[in-house]
Structures are given as C-alpha cells and as structure tokens.
CSV table of C-alpha atoms and ligand atoms in Angstrom, one decimal:
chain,number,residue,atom,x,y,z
A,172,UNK,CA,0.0,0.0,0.0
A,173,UNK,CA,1.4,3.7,-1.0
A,174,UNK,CA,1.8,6.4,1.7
A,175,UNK,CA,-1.8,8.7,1.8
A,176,UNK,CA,-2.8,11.4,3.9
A,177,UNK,CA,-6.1,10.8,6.2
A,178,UNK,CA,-8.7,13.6,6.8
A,179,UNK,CA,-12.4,13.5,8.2
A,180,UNK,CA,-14.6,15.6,6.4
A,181,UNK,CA,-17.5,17.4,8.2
A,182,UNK,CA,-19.5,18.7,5.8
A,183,UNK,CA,-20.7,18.4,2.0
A,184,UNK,CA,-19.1,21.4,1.0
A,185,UNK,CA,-15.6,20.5,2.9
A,186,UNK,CA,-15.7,17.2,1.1
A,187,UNK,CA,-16.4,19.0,-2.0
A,188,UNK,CA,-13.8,21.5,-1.9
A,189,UNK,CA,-10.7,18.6,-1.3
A,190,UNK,CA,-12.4,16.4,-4.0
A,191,UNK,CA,-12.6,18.7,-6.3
A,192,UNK,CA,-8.8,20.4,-5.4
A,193,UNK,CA,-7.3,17.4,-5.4
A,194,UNK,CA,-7.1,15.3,-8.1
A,195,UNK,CA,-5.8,11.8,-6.3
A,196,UNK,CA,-7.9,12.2,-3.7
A,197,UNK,CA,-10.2,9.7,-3.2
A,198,UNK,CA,-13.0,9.4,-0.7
A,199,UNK,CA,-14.0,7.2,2.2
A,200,UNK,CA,-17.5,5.6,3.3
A,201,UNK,CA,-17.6,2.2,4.7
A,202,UNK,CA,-14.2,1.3,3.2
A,203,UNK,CA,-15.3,-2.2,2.4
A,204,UNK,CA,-13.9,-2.0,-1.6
A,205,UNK,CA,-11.3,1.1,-1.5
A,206,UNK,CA,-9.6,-0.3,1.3
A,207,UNK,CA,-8.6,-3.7,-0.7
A,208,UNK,CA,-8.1,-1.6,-3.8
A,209,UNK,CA,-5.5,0.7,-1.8
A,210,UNK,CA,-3.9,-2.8,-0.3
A,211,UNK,CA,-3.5,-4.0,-4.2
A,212,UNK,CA,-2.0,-0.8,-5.2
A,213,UNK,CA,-4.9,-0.8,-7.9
A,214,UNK,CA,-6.1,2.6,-6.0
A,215,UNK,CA,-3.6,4.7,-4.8
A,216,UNK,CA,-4.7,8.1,-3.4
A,217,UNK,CA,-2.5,11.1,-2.3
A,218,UNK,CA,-5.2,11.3,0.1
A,219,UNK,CA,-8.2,9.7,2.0
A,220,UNK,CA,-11.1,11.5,3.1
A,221,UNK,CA,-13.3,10.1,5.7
A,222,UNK,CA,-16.8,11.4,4.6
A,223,UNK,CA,-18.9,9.2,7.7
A,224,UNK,CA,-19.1,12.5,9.8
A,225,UNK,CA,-21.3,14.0,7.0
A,226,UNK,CA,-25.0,14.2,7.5
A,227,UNK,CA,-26.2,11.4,4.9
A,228,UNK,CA,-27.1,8.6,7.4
A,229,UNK,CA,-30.8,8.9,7.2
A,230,UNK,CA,-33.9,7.4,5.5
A,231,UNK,CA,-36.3,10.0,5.3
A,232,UNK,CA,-40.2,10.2,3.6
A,233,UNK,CA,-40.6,12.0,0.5
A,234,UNK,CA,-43.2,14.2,-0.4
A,235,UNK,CA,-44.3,12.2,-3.3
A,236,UNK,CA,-44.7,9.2,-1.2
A,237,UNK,CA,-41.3,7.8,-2.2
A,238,UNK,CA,-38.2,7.2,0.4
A,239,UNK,CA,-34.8,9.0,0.3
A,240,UNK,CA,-31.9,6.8,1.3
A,241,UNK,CA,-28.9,8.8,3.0
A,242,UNK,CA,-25.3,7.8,1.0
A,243,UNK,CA,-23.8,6.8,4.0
A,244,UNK,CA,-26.8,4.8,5.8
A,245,UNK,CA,-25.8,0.6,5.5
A,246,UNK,CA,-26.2,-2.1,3.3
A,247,UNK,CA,-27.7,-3.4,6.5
A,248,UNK,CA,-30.0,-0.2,8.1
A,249,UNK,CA,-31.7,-0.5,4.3
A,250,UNK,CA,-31.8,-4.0,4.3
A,251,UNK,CA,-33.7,-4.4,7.2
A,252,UNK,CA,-35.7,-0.7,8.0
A,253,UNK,CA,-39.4,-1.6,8.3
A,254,UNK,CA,-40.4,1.0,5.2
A,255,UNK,CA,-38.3,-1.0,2.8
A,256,UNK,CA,-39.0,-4.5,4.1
A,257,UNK,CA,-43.0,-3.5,3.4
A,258,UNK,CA,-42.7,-1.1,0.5
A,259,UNK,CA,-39.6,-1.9,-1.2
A,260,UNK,CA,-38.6,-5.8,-0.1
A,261,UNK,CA,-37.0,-6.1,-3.9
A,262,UNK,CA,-34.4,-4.1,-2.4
A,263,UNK,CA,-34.3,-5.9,0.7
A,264,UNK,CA,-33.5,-9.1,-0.9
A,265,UNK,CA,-31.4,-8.0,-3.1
A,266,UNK,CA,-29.2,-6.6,-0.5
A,267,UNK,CA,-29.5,-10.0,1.4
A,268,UNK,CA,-28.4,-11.8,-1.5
A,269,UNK,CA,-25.0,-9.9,-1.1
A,270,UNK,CA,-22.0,-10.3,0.8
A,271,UNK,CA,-22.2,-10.9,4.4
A,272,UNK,CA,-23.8,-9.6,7.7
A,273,UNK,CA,-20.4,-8.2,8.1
A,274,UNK,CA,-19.3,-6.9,5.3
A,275,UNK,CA,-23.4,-5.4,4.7
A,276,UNK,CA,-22.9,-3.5,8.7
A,277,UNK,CA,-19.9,-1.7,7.0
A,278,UNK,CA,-21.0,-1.0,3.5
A,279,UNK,CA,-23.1,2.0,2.1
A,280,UNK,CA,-25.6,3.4,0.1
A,281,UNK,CA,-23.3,5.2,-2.0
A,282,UNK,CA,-19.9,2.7,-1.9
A,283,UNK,CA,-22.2,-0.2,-3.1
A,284,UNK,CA,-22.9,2.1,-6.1
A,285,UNK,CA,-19.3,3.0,-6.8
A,286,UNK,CA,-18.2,-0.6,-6.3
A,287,UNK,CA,-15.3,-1.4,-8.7
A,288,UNK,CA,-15.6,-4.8,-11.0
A,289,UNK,CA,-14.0,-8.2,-9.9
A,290,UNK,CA,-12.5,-8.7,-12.7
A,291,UNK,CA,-9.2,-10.6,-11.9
A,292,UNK,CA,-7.4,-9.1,-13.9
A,293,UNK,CA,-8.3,-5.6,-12.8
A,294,UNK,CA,-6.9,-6.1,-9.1
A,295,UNK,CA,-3.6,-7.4,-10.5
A,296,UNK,CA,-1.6,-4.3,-10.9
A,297,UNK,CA,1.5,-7.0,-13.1
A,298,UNK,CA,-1.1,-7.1,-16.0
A,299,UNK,CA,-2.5,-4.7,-18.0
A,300,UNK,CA,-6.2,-3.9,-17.9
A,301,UNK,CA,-7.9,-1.2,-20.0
A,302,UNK,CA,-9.8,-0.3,-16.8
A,303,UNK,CA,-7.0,0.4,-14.7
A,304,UNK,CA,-5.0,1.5,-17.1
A,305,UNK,CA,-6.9,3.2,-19.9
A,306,UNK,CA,-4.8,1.8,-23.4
A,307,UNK,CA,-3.1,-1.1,-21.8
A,308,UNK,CA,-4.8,-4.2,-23.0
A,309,UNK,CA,-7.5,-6.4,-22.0
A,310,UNK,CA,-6.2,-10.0,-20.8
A,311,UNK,CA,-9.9,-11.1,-19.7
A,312,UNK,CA,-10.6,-11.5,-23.6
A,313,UNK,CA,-8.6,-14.5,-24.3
A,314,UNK,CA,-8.1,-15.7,-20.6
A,315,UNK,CA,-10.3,-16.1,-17.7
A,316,UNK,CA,-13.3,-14.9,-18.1
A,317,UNK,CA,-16.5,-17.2,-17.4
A,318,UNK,CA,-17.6,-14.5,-15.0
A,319,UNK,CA,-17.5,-11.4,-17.7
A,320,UNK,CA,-20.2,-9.7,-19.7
A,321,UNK,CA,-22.3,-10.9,-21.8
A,322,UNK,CA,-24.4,-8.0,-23.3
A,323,UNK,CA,-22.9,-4.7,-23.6
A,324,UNK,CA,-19.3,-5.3,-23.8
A,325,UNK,CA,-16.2,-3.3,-25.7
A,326,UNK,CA,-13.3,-4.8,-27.4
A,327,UNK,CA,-11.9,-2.5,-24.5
A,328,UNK,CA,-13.2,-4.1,-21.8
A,329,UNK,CA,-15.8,-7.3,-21.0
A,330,UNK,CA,-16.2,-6.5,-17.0
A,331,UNK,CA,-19.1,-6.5,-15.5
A,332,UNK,CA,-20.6,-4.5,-12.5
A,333,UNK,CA,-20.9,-7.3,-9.3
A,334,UNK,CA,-23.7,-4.9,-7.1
A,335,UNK,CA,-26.7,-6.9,-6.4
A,336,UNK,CA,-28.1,-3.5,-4.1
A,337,UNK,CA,-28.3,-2.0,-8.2
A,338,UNK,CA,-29.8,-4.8,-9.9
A,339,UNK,CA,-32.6,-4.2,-7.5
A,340,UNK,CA,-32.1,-0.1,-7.4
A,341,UNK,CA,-32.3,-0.2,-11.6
A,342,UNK,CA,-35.8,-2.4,-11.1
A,343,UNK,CA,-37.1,0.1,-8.9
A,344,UNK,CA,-36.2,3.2,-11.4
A,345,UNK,CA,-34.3,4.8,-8.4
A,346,UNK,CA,-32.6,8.6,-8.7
A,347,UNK,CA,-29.0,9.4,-7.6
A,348,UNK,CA,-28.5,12.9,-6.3
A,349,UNK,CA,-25.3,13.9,-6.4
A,350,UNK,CA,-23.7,17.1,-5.2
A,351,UNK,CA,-20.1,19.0,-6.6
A,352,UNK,CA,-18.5,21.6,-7.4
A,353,UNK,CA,-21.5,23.0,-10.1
A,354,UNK,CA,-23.9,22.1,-7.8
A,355,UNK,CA,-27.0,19.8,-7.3
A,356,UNK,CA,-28.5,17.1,-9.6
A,357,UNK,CA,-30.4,14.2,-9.7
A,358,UNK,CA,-29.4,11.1,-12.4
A,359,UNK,CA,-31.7,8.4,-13.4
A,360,UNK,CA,-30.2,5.4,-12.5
A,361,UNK,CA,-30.5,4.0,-15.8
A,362,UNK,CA,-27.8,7.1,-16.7
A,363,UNK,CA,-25.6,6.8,-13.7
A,364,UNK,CA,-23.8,4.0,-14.7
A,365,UNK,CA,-21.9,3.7,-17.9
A,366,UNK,CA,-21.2,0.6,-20.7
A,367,UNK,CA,-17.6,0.4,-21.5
A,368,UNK,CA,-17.2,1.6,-24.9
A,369,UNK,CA,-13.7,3.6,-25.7
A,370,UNK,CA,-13.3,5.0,-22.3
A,371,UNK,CA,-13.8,1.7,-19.4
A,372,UNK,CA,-12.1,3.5,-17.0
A,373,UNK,CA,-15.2,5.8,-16.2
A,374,UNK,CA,-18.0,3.6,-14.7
A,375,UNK,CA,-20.6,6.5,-14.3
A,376,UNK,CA,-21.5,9.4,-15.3
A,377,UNK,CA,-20.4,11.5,-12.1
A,378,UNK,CA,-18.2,14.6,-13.7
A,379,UNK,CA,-15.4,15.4,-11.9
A,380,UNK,CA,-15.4,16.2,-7.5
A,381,UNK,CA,-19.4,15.1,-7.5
A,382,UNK,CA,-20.2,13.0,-4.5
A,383,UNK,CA,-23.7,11.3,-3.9
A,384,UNK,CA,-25.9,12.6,-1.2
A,385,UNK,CA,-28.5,10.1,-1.7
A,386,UNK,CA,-30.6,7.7,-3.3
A,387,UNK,CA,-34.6,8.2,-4.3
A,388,UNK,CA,-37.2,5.3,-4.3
A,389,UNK,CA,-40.0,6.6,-6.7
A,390,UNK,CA,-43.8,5.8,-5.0
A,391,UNK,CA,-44.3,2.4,-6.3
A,392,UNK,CA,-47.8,1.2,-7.6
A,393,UNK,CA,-49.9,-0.9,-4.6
A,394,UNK,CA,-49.4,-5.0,-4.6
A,395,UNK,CA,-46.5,-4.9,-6.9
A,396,UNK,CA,-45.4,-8.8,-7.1
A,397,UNK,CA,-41.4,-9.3,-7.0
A,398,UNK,CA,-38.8,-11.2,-7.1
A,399,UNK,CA,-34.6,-11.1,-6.5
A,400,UNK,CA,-33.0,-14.0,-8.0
A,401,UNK,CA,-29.1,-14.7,-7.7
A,402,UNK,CA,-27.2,-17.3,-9.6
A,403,UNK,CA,-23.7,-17.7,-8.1
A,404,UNK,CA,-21.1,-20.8,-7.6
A,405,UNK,CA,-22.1,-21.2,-3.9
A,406,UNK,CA,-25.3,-20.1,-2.0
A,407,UNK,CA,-23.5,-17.6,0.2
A,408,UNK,CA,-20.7,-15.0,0.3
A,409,UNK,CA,-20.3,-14.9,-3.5
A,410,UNK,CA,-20.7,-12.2,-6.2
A,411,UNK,CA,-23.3,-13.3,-9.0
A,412,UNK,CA,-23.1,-15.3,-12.0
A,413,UNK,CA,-26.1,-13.7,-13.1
A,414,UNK,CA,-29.0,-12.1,-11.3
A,415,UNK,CA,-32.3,-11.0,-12.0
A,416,UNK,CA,-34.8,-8.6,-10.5
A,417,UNK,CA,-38.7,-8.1,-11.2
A,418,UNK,CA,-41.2,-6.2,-10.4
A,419,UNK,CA,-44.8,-7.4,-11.7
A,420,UNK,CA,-48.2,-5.6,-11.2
A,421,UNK,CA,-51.0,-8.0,-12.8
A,422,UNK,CA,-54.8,-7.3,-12.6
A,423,UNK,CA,-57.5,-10.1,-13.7
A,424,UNK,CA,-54.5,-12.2,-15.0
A,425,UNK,CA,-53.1,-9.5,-17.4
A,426,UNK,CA,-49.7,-7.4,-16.8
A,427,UNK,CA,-50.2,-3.9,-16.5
A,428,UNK,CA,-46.9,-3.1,-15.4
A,429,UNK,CA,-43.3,-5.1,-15.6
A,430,UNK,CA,-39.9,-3.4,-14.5
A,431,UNK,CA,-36.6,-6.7,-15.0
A,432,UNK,CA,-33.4,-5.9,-14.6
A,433,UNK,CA,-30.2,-8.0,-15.3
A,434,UNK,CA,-27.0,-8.4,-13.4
A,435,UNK,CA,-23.4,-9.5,-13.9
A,436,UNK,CA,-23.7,-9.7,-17.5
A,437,UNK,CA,-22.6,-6.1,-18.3
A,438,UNK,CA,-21.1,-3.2,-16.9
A,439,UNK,CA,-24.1,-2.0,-15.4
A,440,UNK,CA,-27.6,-3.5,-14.5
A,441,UNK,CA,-28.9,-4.3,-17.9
A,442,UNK,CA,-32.4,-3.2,-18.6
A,443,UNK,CA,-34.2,-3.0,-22.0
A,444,UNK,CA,-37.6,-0.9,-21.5
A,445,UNK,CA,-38.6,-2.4,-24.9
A,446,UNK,CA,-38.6,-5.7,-23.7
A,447,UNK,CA,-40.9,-4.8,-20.8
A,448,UNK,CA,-43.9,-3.3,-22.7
A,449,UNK,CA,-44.0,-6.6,-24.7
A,450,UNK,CA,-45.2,-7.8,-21.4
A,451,UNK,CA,-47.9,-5.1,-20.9
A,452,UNK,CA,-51.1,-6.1,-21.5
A,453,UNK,CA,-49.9,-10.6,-21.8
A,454,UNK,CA,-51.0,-13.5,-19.4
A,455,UNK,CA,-48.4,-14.0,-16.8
A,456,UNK,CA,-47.4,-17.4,-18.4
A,457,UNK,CA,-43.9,-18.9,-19.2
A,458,UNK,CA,-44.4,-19.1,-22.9
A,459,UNK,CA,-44.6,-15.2,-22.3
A,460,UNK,CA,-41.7,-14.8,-20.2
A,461,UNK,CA,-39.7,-17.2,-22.6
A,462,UNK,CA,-40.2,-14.8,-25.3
A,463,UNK,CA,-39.2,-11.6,-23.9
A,464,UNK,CA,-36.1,-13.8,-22.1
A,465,UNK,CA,-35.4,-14.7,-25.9
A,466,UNK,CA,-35.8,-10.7,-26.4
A,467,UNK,CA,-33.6,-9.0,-23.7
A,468,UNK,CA,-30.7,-12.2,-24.6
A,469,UNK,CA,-30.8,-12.1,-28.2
A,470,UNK,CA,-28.0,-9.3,-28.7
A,471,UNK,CA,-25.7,-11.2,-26.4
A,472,UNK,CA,-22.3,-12.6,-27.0
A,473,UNK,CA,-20.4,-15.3,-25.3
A,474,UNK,CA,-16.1,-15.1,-25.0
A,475,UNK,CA,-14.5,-18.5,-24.5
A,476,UNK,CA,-16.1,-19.5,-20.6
A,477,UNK,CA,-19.0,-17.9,-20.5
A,478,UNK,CA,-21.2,-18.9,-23.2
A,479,UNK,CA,-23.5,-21.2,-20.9
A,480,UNK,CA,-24.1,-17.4,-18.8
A,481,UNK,CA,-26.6,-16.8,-22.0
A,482,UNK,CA,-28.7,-19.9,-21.1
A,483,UNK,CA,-28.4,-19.1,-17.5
A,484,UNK,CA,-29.5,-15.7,-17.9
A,485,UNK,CA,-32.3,-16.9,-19.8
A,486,UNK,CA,-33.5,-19.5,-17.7
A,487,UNK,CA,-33.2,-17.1,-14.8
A,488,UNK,CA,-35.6,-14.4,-16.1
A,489,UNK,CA,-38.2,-17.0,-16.7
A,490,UNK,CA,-38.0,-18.2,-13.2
A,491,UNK,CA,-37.7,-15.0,-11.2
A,492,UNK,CA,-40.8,-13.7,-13.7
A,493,UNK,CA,-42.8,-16.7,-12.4
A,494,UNK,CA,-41.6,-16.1,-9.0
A,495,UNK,CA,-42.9,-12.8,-9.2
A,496,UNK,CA,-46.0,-13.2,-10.9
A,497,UNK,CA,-46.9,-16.3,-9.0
A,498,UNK,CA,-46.3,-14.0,-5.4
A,499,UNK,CA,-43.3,-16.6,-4.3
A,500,UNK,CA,-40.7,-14.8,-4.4
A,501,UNK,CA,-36.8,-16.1,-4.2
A,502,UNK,CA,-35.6,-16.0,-0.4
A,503,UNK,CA,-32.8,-15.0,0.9
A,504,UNK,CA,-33.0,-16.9,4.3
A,505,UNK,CA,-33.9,-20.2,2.6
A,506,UNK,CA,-32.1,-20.3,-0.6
A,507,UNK,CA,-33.6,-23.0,-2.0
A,508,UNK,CA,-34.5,-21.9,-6.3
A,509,UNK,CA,-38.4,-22.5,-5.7
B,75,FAD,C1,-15.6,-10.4,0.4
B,75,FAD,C2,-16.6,-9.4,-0.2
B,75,FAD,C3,-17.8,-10.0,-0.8
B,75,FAD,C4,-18.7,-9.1,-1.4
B,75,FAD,N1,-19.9,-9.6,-1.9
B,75,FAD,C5,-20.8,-8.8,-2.5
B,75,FAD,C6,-22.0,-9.3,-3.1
B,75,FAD,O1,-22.2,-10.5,-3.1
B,75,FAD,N2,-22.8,-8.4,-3.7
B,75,FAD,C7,-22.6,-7.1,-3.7
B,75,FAD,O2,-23.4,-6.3,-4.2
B,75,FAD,N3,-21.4,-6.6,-3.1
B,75,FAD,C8,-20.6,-7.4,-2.6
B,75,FAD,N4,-19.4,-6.9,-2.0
B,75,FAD,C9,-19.1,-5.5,-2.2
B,75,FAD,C10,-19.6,-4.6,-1.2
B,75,FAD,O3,-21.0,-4.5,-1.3
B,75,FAD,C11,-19.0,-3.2,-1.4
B,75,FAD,O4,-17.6,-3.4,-1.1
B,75,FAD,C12,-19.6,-2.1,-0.6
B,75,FAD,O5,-21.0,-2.0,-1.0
B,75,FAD,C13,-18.9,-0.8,-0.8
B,75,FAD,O6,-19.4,0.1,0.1
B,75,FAD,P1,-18.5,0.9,1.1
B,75,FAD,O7,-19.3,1.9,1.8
B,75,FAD,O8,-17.6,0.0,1.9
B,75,FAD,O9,-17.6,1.7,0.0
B,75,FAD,P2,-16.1,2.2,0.0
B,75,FAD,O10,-15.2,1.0,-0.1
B,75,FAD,O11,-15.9,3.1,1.1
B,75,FAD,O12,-16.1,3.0,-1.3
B,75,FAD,C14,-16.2,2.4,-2.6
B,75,FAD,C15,-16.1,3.5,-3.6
B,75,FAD,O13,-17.2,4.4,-3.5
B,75,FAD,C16,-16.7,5.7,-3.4
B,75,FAD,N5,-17.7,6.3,-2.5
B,75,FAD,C17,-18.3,5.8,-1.4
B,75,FAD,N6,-19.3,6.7,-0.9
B,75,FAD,C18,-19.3,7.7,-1.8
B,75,FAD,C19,-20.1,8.8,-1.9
B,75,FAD,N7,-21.1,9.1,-1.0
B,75,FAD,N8,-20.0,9.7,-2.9
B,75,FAD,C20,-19.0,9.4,-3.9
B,75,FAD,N9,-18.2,8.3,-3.8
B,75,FAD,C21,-18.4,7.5,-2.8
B,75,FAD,C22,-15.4,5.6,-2.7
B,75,FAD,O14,-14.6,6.7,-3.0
B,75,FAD,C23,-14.9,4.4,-3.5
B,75,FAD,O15,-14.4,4.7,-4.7
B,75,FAD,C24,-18.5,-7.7,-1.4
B,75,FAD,C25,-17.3,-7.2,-0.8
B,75,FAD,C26,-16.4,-8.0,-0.3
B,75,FAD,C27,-15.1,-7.4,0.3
C-alpha cells in the first residue's frame, strides 16, 4: 500500500472542496472495496477523506410518497428498515443476496454504487487492464473470463458490474443525487452508470469532484409482485453469475406493469424498457416470459467461458418472472430456487 494522507470531512461542501482540489484524492464511506483496492496498489490516493461525519445517514419520507436513502446509511440499516422490508422488499432481498452480515454492517448506500468490478485481472496491478489502465490491453478476452459480460461489452473491456443492491435499485427506477462543485443534480439510474465503450475507465456518469448525497425510491404502484433471484457458484458470500430482478403488477390475470433488470452480465444492471412493454397487456405465463427472455438475450455474445451465462440468464428471467407473478418470491433466508 502507497503512503496517503487521512482527513475527516465534516461537511458536503468541505468534502467537495478537497475532491474537487485534489485530483488523487479519493473518498471514504464504509471502506469495504477502497480499502482492498489501496492494499492492491490498484487505487492509490495522495489522500483519503473520511466522509462518515457528514449528514447522509438517514432514511427519510418524501413528499411524493417515495423514500430518500442517506449515502452513507448501510447495506444493513436499508436491508432491514421496516419501510423498505413493506414497501420496497426487492431491495431488501437484493441486498440479502449480497456479501455478508459483516461486510453489509460496514458498506453503504453510495460505496455499493461506486463498487469497482471483480474482474481478476483488474486487481492485479502485473497485467494490463484497459480499466485500470486506460490503453493497456484487456487479458480477460482470451483468458479467464466465465464471470464477464455478456451483453454490452467493448473490445476494451468485457467487466461487468458485481452490485446486487443495483440490480434491484435499476428495477425500482431509483434517482441518484449527487452534489459538486457545479452544484446539485439528480441522475436516473439508468444514466448513472456507464457501458464500457472507448473509455472503461469511467463507470458512471459523475463529472469530476461530484459526491452522492443520496438515493430516491420513486412511490411504487400498490401490490406490486417481486422477485430477486441470484445465480452464483455457492449459495453464500459470493458475487453473481447472473441475477435477475422483477417487479410485476398483474390485474384479472393481465400485466399492467413489468420493471426486470439484469446483473453480472454487463457493466451495469442491464435493462431494456422495450422488452418490458412486450409484457404489458400478456398472461403472466412462461411461454410469455420465454419470449421476452429470448428478447432481452438475443443481442448477447459469449467469450471463450462464459457462453453457458446466455442460457443461464435466460433461464433465470423466466424463473424469477414466475416467481414474481406467482407472489413466491426467491428468499434470501432459505435459498432453496423454488
Ligand atoms: C468479500 C466481499 C464480498 C462481497 N460480496 C458482495 C456481493 O455478493 N454483492 C454485492 O453487491 N457486493 C458485494 N461486495 C461489495 C460490497 O457490497 C462493497 O464493497 C460495498 O458496498 C462498498 O461500500 P463501502 O461503503 O464500503 O464503499 P467504500 O469502499 O468506502 O467506497 C467504494 C467506492 O465508492 C466511493 N464512495 C463511497 N461513498 C461515496 C459517496 N457518497 N460519494 C461518492 N463516492 C463515494 C469511494 O470513493 C470508493 O471509490 C463484497 C465485498 C467483499 C469485500
């Protein structure tokens, strides 16, 4: 680990004003990700600013009817807060899905979203990796990479983004509002984070010294059915293969509304609002689901290993949409695929 300086921010504008000043400054919520990415030299900051003495560790009602969640509030405090387990429990599960009760006590809100990729080749700083180093190669194309993207990719760069929290977060059509040095915005999440393309060094769409304050649930519709569904090599402590969330509102046996998100096969939860309106107006029935799974897969591409993540994917999007239509949806506590 490189030498760094350590200071505790204690307000926005404070953390602002070094973010912005400093170019290698990087800063510091539940530490969970940068920490390991300081220890493998892959991040190396001139210096580290502390930003849990900020003001962002709340959930708080909206006026629309929707929740705000505080950057810094936990994995955990979101997972588990009564208001999200009855109005939002996609989110919930999702969050269960990942990591562990450790690991969720520490993370954030706002380090979940800014969660770097796992590809291997990233956190080895001896090989070149167009993400780390912007021009330098990418080795995942010709060598280990059953775990990369399958939709979405750049001959630059075939990482995907691990966050579960997002899969869920992308479902739910959340807002990131971010603060710096021009001021306030919000960003659909659908725009926050970025596919590769020319430049995979960028993961989002935060311009330079913008922070995020916090994230916005929208007011869902009522009796919304819903499902989190995570396919990974073991049933605990592991990042996805490829998961899939759903939200499902059907009257009289007829979608009216259908919100499916994708994860681990791109750089970012992978949604395709096309797709959904095919639902609209169908019977909830697995010929249905096959078709639109058939839709949202068909511009995907497989590298060497992971060709049998398109058939997963596939399968999974028809199960977690009958999970979520049927009102059963995947546990977290009981991992059992039912
Ligand atoms: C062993 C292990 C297993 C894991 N398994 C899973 C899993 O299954 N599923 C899953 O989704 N995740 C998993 N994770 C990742 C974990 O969820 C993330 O490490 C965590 O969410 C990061 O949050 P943090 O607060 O610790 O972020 P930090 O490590 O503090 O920060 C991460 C990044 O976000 C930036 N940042 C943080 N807050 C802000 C802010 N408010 N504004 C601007 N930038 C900010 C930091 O500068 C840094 O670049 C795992 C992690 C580990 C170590």
């Amino acid at each position: 680990m490189k030498r760094f300086r350590y200071m505790k921010a204690v307000s926005v504008r404070e953390a602002i004003g070094i973010f912005a000043a400093e170019p290698g400054a990087a800063l510091m919520a539940g530490g969970t990700n940068l920490v390991d990415l300081m220890k493998y030299d892959v991040s190396t900051p001139t210096v580290v600013v502390d930003i849990n003495g900020l003001p962002l560790h709340d959930i708080t009602e909206q006026p629309d009817g929707g929740l705000r969640l505080g950057a810094l509030v936990s994995n955990a405090d979101v997972a588990y807060d009564p208001r999200i387990t009855e109005r939002y429990p996609l989110l919930s599960s999702a969050i269960l899905a990942g990591a562990s009760g450790q690991l969720r006590n520490m993370a954030t809100v706002g380090g979940n979203l800014l969660q770097r990729t796992r590809c291997s080749y990233f956190y080895d700083v001896q090989v070149p990796c167009n993400k780390r180093e912007p021009g330098s190669g990418c080795p995942a194309k010709t060598g280990l990479n059953r775990g990369h993207a399958i939709l979405g990719a750049s001959p630059l760069c075939i990482a995907t983004h691990p966050s579960d929290m997002c899969v869920a977060l992308s479902a739910l059509d959340a807002t990131i509002l971010v603060e710096g040095p021009r001021g306030v915005r919000s960003i659909p999440f659908s725009e926050f984070h970025r596919l590769p393309g020319e430049s995979p060094e960028r993961d989002t769409t935060l311009e330079p010294g913008e922070i995020i304050l916090a994230v916005d649930l929208p007011l869902l519709p009522p009796s919304m059915g819903y499902s989190y569904l995570k396919i990974r090599d073991r049933l605990s402590y592991a990042f996805a293969l490829v998961s899939v969330a759903v939200l499902i509102k059907i009257d009289d046996r007829i979608i009216q509304q259908a919100h499916l998100s994708l994860g681990s096969v791109a750089h970012k939860a992978w949604r395709d609002k096309d797709a959904e309106t095919l639902l609209v107006g169908a019977a909830p029935v697995r010929a249905v689901f096959k078709r639109i799974a058939d839709r949202l897969l068909d511009s995907a591409i497989a590298q060497e290993q992971n060709g049998f993540k398109i058939e997963l994917a596939h399968r999974a999007t028809v199960r977690c949409l009958e999970q979520a239509a049927a009102g059963t949806p995947q546990s977290q506590a009981n991992k059992r695929i039912c």
